[in-house]
PDB file of C-alpha atoms in Angstrom:
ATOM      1  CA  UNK A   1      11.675   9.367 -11.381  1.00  0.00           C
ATOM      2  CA  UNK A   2       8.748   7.732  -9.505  1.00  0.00           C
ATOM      3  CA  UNK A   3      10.552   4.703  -8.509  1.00  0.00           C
ATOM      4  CA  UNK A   4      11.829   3.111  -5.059  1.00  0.00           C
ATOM      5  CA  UNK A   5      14.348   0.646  -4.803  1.00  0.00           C
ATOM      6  CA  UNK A   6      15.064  -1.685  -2.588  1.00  0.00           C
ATOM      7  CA  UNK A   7      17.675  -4.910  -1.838  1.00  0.00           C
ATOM      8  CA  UNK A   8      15.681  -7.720  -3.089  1.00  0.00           C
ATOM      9  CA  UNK A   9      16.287  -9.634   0.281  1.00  0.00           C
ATOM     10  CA  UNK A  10      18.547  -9.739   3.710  1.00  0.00           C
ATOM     11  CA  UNK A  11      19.268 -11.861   6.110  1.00  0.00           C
ATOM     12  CA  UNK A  12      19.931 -11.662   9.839  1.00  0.00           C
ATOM     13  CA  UNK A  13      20.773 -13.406  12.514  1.00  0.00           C
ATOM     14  CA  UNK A  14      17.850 -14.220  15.404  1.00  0.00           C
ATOM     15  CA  UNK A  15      18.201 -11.670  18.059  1.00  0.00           C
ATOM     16  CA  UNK A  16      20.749  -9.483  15.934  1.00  0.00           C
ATOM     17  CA  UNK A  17      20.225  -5.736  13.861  1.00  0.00           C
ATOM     18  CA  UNK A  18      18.881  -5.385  10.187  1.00  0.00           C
ATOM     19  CA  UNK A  19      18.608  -2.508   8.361  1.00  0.00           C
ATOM     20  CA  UNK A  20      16.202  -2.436   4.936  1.00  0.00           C
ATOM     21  CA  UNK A  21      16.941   0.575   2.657  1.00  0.00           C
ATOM     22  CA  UNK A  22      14.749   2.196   0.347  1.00  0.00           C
ATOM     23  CA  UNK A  23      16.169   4.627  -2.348  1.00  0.00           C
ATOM     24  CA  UNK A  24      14.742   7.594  -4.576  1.00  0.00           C
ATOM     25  CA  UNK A  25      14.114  11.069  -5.933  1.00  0.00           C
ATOM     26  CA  UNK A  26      10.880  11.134  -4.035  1.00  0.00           C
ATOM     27  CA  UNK A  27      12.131  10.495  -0.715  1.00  0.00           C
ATOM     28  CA  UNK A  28      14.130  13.707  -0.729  1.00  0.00           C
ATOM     29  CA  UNK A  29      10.876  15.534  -0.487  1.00  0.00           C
ATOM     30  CA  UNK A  30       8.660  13.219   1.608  1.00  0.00           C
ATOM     31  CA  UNK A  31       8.832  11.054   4.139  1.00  0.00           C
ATOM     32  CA  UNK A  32       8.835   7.427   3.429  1.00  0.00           C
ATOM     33  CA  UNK A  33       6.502   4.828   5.386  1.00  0.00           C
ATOM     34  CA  UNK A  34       7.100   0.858   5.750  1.00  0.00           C
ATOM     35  CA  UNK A  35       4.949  -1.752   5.812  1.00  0.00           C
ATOM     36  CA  UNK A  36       5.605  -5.561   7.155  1.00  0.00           C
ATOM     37  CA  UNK A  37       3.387  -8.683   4.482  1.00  0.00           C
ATOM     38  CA  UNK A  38       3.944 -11.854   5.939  1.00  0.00           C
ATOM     39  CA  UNK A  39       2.842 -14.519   3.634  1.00  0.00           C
ATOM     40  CA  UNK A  40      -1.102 -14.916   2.559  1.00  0.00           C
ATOM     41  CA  UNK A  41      -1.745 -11.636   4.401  1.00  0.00           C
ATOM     42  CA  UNK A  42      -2.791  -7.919   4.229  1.00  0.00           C
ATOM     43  CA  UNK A  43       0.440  -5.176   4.991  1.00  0.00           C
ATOM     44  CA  UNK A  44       0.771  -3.716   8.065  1.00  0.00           C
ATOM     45  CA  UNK A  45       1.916  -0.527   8.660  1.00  0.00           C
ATOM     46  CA  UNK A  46       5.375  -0.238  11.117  1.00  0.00           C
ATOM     47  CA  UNK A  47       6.553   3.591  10.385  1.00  0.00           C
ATOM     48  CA  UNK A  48       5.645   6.161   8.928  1.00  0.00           C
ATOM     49  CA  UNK A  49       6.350   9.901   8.975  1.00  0.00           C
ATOM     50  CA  UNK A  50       9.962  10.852  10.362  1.00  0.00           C
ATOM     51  CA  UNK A  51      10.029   7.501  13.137  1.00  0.00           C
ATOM     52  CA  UNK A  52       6.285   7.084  14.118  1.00  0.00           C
ATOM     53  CA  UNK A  53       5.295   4.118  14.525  1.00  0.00           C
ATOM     54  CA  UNK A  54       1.524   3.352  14.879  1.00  0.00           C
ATOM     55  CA  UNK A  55       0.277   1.221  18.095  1.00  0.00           C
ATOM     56  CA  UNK A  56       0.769  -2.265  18.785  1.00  0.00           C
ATOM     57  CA  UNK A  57       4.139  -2.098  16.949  1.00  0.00           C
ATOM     58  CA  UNK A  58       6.781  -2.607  18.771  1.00  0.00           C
ATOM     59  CA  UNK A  59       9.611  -0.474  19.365  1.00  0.00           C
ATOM     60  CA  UNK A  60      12.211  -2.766  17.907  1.00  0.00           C
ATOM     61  CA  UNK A  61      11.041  -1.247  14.900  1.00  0.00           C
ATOM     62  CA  UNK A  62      12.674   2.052  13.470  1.00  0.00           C
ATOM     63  CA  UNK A  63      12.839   4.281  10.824  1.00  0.00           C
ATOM     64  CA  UNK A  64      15.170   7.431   9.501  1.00  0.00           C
ATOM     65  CA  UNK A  65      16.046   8.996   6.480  1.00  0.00           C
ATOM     66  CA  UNK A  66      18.744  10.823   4.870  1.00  0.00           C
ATOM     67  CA  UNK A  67      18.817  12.414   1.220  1.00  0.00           C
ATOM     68  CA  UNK A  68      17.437  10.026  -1.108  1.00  0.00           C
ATOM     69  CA  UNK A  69      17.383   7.155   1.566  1.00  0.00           C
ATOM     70  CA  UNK A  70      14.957   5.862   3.318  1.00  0.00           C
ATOM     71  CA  UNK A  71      15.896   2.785   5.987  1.00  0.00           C
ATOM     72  CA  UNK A  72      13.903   0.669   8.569  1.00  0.00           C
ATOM     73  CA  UNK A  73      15.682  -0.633  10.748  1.00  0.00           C
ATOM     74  CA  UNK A  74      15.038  -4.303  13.106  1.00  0.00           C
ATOM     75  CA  UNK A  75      17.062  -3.904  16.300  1.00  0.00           C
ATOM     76  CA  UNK A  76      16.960  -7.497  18.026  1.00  0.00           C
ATOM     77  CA  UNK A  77      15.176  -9.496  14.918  1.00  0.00           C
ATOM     78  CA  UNK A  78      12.462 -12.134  15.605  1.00  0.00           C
ATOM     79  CA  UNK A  79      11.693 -15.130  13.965  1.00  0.00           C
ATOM     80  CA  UNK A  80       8.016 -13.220  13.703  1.00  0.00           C
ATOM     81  CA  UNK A  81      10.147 -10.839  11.604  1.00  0.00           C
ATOM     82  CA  UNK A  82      10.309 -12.595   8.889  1.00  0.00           C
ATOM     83  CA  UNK A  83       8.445 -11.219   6.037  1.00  0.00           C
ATOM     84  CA  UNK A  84       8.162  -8.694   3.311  1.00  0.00           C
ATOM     85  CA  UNK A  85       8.880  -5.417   3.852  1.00  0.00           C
ATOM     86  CA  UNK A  86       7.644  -2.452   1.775  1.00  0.00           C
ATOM     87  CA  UNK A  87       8.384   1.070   1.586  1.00  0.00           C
ATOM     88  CA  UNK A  88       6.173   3.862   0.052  1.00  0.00           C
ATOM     89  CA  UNK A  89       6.143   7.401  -0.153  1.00  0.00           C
ATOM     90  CA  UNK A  90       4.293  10.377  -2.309  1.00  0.00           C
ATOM     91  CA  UNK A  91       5.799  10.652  -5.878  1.00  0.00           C
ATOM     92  CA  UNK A  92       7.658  14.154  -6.477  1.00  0.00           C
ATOM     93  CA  UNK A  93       7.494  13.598 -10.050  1.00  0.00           C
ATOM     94  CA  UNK A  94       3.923  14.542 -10.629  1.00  0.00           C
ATOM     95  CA  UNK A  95       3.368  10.926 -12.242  1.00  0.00           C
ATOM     96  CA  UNK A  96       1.592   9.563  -9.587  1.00  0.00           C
ATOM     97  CA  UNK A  97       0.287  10.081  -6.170  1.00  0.00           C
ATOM     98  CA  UNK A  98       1.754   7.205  -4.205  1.00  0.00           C
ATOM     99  CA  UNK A  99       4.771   5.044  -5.349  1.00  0.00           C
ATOM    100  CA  UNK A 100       5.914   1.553  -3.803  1.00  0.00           C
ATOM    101  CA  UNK A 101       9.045   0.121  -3.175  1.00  0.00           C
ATOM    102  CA  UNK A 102      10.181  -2.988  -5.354  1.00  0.00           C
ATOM    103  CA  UNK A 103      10.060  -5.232  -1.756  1.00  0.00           C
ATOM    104  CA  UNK A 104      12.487  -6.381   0.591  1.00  0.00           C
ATOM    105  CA  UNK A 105      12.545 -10.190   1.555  1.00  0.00           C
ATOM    106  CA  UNK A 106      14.074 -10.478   5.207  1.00  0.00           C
ATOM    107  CA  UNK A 107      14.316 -13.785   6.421  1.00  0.00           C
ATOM    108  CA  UNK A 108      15.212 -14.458  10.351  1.00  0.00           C
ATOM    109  CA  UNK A 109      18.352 -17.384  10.588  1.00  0.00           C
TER     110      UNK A 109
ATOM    111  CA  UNK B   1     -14.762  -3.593  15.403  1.00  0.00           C
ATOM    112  CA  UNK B   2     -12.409  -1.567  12.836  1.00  0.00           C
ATOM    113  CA  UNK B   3     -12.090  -2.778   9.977  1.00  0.00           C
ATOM    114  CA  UNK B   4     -12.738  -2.742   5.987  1.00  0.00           C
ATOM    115  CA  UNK B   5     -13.656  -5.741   4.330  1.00  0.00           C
ATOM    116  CA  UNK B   6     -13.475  -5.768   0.416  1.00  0.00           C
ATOM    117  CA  UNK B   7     -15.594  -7.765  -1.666  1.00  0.00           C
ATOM    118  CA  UNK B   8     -16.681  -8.035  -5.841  1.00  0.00           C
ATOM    119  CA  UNK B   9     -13.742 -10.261  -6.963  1.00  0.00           C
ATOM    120  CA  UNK B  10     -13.741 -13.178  -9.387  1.00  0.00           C
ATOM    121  CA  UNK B  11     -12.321 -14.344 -12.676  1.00  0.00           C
ATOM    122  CA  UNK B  12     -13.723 -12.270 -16.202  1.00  0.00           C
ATOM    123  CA  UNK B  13     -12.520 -12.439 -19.240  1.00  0.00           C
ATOM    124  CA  UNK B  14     -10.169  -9.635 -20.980  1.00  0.00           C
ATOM    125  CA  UNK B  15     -11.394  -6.879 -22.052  1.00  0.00           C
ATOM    126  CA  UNK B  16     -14.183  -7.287 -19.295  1.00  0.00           C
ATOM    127  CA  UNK B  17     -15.832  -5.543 -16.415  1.00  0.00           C
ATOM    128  CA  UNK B  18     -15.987  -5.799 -12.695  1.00  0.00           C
ATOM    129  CA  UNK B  19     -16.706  -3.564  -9.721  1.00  0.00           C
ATOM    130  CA  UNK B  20     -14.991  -3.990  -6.410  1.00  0.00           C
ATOM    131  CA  UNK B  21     -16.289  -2.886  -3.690  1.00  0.00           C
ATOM    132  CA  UNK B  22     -14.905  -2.062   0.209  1.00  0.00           C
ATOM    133  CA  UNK B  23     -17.120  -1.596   3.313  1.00  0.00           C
ATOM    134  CA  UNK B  24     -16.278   0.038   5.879  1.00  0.00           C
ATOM    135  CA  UNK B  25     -16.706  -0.218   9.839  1.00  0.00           C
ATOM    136  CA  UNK B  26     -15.987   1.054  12.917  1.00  0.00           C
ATOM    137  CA  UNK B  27     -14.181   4.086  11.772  1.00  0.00           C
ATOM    138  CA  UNK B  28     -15.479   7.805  10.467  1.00  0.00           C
ATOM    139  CA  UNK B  29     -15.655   6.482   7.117  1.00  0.00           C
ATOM    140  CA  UNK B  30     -17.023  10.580   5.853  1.00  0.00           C
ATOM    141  CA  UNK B  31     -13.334  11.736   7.362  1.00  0.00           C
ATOM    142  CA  UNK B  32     -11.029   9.804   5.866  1.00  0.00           C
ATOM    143  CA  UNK B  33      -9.359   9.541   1.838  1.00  0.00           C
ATOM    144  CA  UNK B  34      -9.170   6.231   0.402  1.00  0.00           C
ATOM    145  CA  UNK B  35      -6.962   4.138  -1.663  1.00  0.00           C
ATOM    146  CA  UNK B  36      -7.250   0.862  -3.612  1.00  0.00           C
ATOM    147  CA  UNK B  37      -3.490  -1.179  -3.876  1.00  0.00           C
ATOM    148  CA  UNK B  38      -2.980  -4.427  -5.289  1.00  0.00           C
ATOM    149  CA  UNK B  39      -0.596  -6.821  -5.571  1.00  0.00           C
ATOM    150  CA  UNK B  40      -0.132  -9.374  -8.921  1.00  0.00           C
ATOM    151  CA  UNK B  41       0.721 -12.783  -7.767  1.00  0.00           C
ATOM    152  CA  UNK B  42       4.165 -13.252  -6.569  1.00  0.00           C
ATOM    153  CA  UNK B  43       4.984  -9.655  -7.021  1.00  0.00           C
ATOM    154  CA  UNK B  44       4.975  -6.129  -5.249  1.00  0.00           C
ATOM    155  CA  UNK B  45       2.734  -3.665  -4.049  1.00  0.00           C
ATOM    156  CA  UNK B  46       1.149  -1.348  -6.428  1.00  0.00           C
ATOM    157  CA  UNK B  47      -0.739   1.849  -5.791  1.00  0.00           C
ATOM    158  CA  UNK B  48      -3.718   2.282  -8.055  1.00  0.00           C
ATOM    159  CA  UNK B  49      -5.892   4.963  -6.800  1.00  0.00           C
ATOM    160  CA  UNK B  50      -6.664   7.726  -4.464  1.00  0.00           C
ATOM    161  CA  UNK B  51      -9.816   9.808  -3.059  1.00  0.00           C
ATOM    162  CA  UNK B  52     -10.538  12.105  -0.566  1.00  0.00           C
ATOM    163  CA  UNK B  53     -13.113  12.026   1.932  1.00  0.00           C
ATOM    164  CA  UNK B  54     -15.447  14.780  -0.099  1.00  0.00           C
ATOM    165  CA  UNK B  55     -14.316  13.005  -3.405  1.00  0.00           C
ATOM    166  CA  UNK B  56     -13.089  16.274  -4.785  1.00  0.00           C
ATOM    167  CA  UNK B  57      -9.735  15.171  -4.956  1.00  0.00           C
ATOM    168  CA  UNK B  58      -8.650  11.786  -7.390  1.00  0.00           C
ATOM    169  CA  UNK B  59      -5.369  10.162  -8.844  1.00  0.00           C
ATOM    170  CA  UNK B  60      -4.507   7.383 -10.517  1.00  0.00           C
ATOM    171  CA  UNK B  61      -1.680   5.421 -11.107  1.00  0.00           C
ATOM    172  CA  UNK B  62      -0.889   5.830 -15.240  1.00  0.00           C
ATOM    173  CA  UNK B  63      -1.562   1.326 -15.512  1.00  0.00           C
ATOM    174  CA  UNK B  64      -5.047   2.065 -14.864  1.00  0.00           C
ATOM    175  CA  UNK B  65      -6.306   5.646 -16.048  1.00  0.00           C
ATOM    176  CA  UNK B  66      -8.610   5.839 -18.162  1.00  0.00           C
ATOM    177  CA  UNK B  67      -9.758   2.099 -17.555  1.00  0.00           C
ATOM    178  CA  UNK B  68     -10.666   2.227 -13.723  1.00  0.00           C
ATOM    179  CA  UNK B  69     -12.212   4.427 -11.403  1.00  0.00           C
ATOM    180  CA  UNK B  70     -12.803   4.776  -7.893  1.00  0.00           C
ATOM    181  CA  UNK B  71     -15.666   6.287  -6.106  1.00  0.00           C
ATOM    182  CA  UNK B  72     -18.056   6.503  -2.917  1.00  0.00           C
ATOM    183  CA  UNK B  73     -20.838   6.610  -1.077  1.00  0.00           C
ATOM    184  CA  UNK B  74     -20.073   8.068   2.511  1.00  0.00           C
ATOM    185  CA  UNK B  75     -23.722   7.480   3.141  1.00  0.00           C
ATOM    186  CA  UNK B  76     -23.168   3.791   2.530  1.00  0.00           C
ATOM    187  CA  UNK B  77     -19.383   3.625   4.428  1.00  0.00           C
ATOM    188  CA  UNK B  78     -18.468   1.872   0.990  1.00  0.00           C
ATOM    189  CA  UNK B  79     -15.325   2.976  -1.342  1.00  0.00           C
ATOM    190  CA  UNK B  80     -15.930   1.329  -5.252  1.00  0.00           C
ATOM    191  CA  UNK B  81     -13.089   0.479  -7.923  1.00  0.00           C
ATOM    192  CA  UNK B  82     -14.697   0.650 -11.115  1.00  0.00           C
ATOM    193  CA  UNK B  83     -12.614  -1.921 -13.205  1.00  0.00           C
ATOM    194  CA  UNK B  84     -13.103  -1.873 -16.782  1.00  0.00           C
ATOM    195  CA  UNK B  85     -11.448  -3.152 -20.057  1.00  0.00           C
ATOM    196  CA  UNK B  86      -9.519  -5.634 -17.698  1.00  0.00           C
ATOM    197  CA  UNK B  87      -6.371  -7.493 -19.158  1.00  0.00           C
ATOM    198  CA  UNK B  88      -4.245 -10.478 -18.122  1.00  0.00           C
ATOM    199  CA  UNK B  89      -2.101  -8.324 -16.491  1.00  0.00           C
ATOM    200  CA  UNK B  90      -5.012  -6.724 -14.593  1.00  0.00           C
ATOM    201  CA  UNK B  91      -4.614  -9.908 -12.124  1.00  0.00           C
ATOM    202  CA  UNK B  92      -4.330  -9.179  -8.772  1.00  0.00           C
ATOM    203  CA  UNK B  93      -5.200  -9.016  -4.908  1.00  0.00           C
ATOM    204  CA  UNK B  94      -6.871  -5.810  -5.050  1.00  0.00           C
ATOM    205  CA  UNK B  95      -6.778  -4.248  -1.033  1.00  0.00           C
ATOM    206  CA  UNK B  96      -8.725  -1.177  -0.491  1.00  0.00           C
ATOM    207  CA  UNK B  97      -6.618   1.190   2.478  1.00  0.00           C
ATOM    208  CA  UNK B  98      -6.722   4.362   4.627  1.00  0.00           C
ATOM    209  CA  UNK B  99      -5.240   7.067   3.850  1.00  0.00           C
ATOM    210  CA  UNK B 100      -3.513   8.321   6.938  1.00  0.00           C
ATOM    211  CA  UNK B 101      -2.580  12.603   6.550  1.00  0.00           C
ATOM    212  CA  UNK B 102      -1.035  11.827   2.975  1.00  0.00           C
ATOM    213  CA  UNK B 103       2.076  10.199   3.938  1.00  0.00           C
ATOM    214  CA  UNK B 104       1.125   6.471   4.704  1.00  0.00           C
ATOM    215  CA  UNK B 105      -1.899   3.524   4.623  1.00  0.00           C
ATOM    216  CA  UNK B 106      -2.691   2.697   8.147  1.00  0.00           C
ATOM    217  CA  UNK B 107      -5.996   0.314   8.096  1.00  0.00           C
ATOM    218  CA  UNK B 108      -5.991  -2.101   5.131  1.00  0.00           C
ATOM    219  CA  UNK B 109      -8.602  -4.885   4.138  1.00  0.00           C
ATOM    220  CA  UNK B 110      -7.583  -8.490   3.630  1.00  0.00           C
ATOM    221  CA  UNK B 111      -8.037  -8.047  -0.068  1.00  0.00           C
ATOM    222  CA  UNK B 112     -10.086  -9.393  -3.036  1.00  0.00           C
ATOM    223  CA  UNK B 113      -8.551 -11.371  -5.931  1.00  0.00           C
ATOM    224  CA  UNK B 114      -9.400 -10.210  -9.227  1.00  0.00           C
ATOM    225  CA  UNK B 115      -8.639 -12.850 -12.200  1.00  0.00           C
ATOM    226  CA  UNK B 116      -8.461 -11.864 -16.148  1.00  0.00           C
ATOM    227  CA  UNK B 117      -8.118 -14.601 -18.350  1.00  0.00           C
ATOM    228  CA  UNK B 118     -10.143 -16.345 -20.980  1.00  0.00           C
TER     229      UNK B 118
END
C-alpha cells in the first residue's frame, strides 16, 4: 500500500510532550521525514532521515521509527507549535515515488 | 538569497492548459532533483512529480500521468509543470521543492494557486 496515516489531530498542553505518529508499509523500508505548515504558508522541513534535523530547527524537535511507525515527537510544546504536521516517505509499492501522510492537526492549549 | 519562487498560476477552464513554472536562486540549481507538491484547498499534501538534476530520471504520481509533465532548463535555474487537460479537482497550491538525497524536501517555494472551473 502507498498510504500514510496519521491521527487527524492532538492536543497538548503548553510546555508539555507530544508525540505525532505516522503509519505504513513504506516506512518499514525508508525513513520517514516531517514537515511543520502553519496556516497560509509553505512546509518546512523538521526531520528527516533516522533524527536529522536540518538547521534553524530546534532541538525540541525529534524523530524515530520502529516497524511500520514513524513518530515526531515535541518535547516542551510552544504555542509557535501549533500547526500542521506532515509526514512523507518513498513508496515501497512501486506506485509512486513519494507518498504523504493524511496530516496531523496539533494545536498548543 | 536561497530561495525558489514559483510562478504561472491562475484560474482555466476544465479540460484546459497551463504551465507553471519555478525559478530558482541562490542554490546549484544543475545539482539538485526537483519535485512539484500541491495541496487542494483545505486538504493534504500531495506529491505530484519528480526529476533529477540531468532529467534522466522522472515519476509521477498516478492523479496526474499522462496529463502533466515536469521538465527543465538548468541553463535557465527554472523547473516547469506542464499541466494539461486540467479538471475541477486539478485545484490546488501547486509548490515546487528540493529534493534532498531521496528521502525528504528541504527548500520549498511559497506556492502558486492553480484554479479549474468554468
Amino acid at each position: 500500500s502507498s498510504e500514510l496515516t496519521q491521527d487527524p489531530a492532538v492536543s497538548v498542553a503548553l510546555g508539555q510532550t507530544v508525540r505525532i505518529t505516522c503509519q505504513g508499509d513504506s516506512l518499514r523500508n525508508y525513513y520517514a521525514s516531517w514537515y511543520q505548515q502553519k496556516p497560509g504558508q509553505a512546509p518546512v522541513l523538521v526531520i528527516y532521515g533516522k533524527n536529522n534535523r536540518p538547521s534553524g530547527i530546534p532541538d525540541r524537535f525529534s524523530g524515530s521509527s520502529s516497524g511500520n511507525t514513524a513518530s515526531l515527537t515535541i518535547t516542551g510544546a510552544q504555542a509557535g507549535d501549533e500547526a500542521d504536521y506532515y509526514c512523507n516517505s518513498r513508496d515501497s509499492s512501486g506506485n509512486h515515488f513519494y507518498v504523504f501522510g493524511t496530516g496531523t492537526k496539533v494545536t498548543v492549549l | 538569497e536561497v530561495q525558489l519562487v514559483e510562478s504561472g498560476g491562475g484560474l482555466v477552464q476544465p479540460g484546459g492548459s497551463l504551465r507553471l513554472s519555478c525559478a530558482a536562486s541562490g542554490i546549484t540549481f544543475s545539482t539538485n532533483s526537483m519535485n512539484w507538491v500541491r495541496q487542494a484547498p483545505g486538504k493534504g499534501l500531495e506529491w505530484l512529480s519528480y526529476i533529477t538534476s540531468s532529467s534522466t530520471t522522472i515519476y509521477y504520481a498516478d492523479s496526474v500521468k499522462g496529463r502533466f509533465t515536469i521538465s527543465r532548463d538548468n541553463a535557465k535555474n527554472s523547473l516547469y509543470l506542464q499541466m494539461n487537460s486540467l479538471r475541477d479537482e486539478d485545484t490546488a497550491v501547486y509548490y515546487c521543492a528540493r529534493d534532498w538525497g531521496g528521502e525528504a524536501f528541504d527548500l520549498w517555494g511559497q506556492g502558486t494557486m492553480v484554479t479549474v472551473s468554468s
